[in-house]
Amino acid sequence: MSTNEIKSDDNSYKATQVKLDRLSKALDDKAVELEALRRRMKDNAKRAQDTAQAIEHADLDPRFVELTSAVSTALGGAAVHLQRLTEDAATGAAHSRMLQRSHAQSYGQLDEVRSGRPEKTPKPGFFAE
């Protein structure tokens, strides 16, 4: 079974391993994207603050200084929240990898045995009374 053939409702050992791997990679990718966005927001916040100072030095209406400064503050605050979100995505990826290893330790050998024999395996609960 290739990774492109995994169905969302397939909970076999191999499918679960593929899903956990995909989740880890997706979270890693998002953490990188979020960090790049955070850096751009932080840079834009600095530029907005510099612009507010330039407006103030040009003796323009103080209202424009306040508005531009407010934009700088909002961008800076958003950058802080993006930092937290980036950290959460990275933590989620690490936990997903840890879960994948734990799943492999718990069920990997069982999957090897089940996959290596020609006979079908009974459905869960078959032996339960």
Short mmCIF file of C-alpha atoms in Angstrom, two decimals:
data_model
loop_
_atom_site.label_atom_id
_atom_site.label_comp_id
_atom_site.label_asym_id
_atom_site.label_seq_id
_atom_site.Cartn_x
_atom_site.Cartn_y
_atom_site.Cartn_z
CA MET A 1 0.00 0.00 0.00
CA SER A 2 1.51 3.30 -1.04
CA THR A 3 1.18 6.47 1.02
CA ASN A 4 -1.15 7.87 -1.65
CA GLU A 5 -3.56 4.96 -1.16
CA ILE A 6 -4.15 5.51 2.56
CA LYS A 7 -7.82 6.12 3.25
CA SER A 8 -8.91 8.38 6.09
CA ASP A 9 -10.90 5.56 7.73
CA ASP A 10 -8.05 3.02 7.42
CA ASN A 11 -6.73 2.42 10.92
CA SER A 12 -4.33 -0.41 10.14
CA TYR A 13 -0.86 -0.28 11.65
CA LYS A 14 0.83 0.91 8.47
CA ALA A 15 -1.89 3.46 7.69
CA THR A 16 -1.67 4.86 11.22
CA GLN A 17 2.10 5.18 10.90
CA VAL A 18 1.71 7.02 7.58
CA LYS A 19 -0.94 9.34 9.05
CA LEU A 20 1.25 10.18 12.04
CA ASP A 21 4.22 10.82 9.76
CA ARG A 22 2.13 13.12 7.55
CA LEU A 23 0.84 14.97 10.61
CA SER A 24 4.37 15.52 11.94
CA LYS A 25 5.60 16.80 8.59
CA ALA A 26 2.58 19.08 8.13
CA LEU A 27 3.05 20.59 11.59
CA ASP A 28 6.77 21.08 10.95
CA ASP A 29 5.98 22.81 7.66
CA LYS A 30 3.39 25.07 9.30
CA ALA A 31 5.81 25.97 12.09
CA VAL A 32 8.34 27.12 9.46
CA GLU A 33 5.66 29.12 7.60
CA LEU A 34 4.38 30.68 10.81
CA GLU A 35 7.90 31.69 11.84
CA ALA A 36 8.45 33.39 8.48
CA LEU A 37 5.13 35.21 8.87
CA ARG A 38 6.07 36.24 12.42
CA ARG A 39 9.35 37.71 11.21
CA ARG A 40 7.58 39.67 8.47
CA MET A 41 5.01 40.99 10.95
CA LYS A 42 7.76 42.02 13.35
CA ASP A 43 9.59 43.80 10.51
CA ASN A 44 6.38 45.52 9.43
CA ALA A 45 5.70 46.60 13.02
CA LYS A 46 9.17 48.20 13.11
CA ARG A 47 8.56 49.90 9.76
CA ALA A 48 5.19 51.22 10.96
CA GLN A 49 6.82 52.60 14.11
CA ASP A 50 9.55 54.24 12.03
CA THR A 51 6.85 55.71 9.79
CA ALA A 52 4.97 57.04 12.84
CA GLN A 53 8.16 58.73 14.01
CA ALA A 54 8.75 60.20 10.54
CA ILE A 55 5.18 61.52 10.48
CA GLU A 56 5.71 63.06 13.91
CA HIS A 57 8.98 64.72 12.84
CA ALA A 58 7.25 66.10 9.74
CA ASP A 59 4.78 67.90 12.03
CA LEU A 60 1.75 66.23 10.46
CA ASP A 61 -1.55 65.79 12.26
CA PRO A 62 -0.92 63.87 15.53
CA ARG A 63 -3.91 61.68 14.69
CA PHE A 64 -1.85 60.02 11.92
CA VAL A 65 1.01 59.42 14.33
CA GLU A 66 -1.37 57.71 16.74
CA LEU A 67 -3.01 55.61 14.01
CA THR A 68 0.32 54.49 12.54
CA SER A 69 1.64 53.75 16.01
CA ALA A 70 -1.49 51.69 16.72
CA VAL A 71 -0.80 49.63 13.58
CA SER A 72 2.73 49.03 14.83
CA THR A 73 1.44 47.90 18.22
CA ALA A 74 -1.15 45.59 16.64
CA LEU A 75 1.42 43.99 14.36
CA GLY A 76 3.81 43.53 17.28
CA GLY A 77 1.07 41.89 19.34
CA ALA A 78 0.12 39.60 16.47
CA ALA A 79 3.79 38.62 16.11
CA VAL A 80 3.88 37.59 19.78
CA HIS A 81 0.81 35.39 19.29
CA LEU A 82 2.32 33.90 16.14
CA GLN A 83 5.41 32.99 18.16
CA ARG A 84 3.20 31.03 20.57
CA LEU A 85 1.38 29.37 17.68
CA THR A 86 4.70 28.45 16.07
CA GLU A 87 5.88 26.88 19.33
CA ASP A 88 2.59 24.97 19.63
CA ALA A 89 2.94 23.62 16.08
CA ALA A 90 6.51 22.50 16.78
CA THR A 91 5.40 20.87 20.05
CA GLY A 92 2.54 19.13 18.25
CA ALA A 93 4.97 17.78 15.65
CA ALA A 94 7.27 16.48 18.39
CA HIS A 95 4.36 14.81 20.18
CA SER A 96 3.18 13.26 16.93
CA ARG A 97 6.63 11.78 16.32
CA MET A 98 6.72 10.51 19.90
CA LEU A 99 3.28 8.93 19.41
CA GLN A 100 4.46 7.36 16.16
CA ARG A 101 7.45 5.78 17.95
CA SER A 102 5.24 4.57 20.80
CA HIS A 103 2.75 3.12 18.33
CA ALA A 104 5.59 1.34 16.51
CA GLN A 105 6.93 -0.09 19.78
CA SER A 106 3.48 -1.29 20.82
CA TYR A 107 2.22 -2.69 17.54
CA GLY A 108 5.17 -2.99 15.14
CA GLN A 109 6.10 -6.56 16.00
CA LEU A 110 2.47 -7.65 16.00
CA ASP A 111 2.08 -6.16 12.52
CA GLU A 112 5.18 -8.05 11.34
CA VAL A 113 3.71 -11.33 12.56
CA ARG A 114 0.26 -10.65 11.13
CA SER A 115 1.62 -9.40 7.80
CA GLY A 116 4.04 -12.30 7.45
CA ARG A 117 1.52 -15.11 7.53
CA PRO A 118 -0.82 -16.17 4.76
CA GLU A 119 -3.80 -16.88 7.03
CA LYS A 120 -6.34 -14.17 7.74
CA THR A 121 -6.43 -12.73 11.24
CA PRO A 122 -9.74 -12.85 13.13
CA LYS A 123 -11.55 -9.57 13.60
CA PRO A 124 -11.15 -7.82 16.97
CA GLY A 125 -13.48 -9.30 19.56
CA PHE A 126 -13.71 -12.69 17.82
CA PHE A 127 -12.42 -14.53 20.87
CA ALA A 128 -14.39 -12.45 23.38
CA GLU A 129 -17.46 -14.04 24.88
#
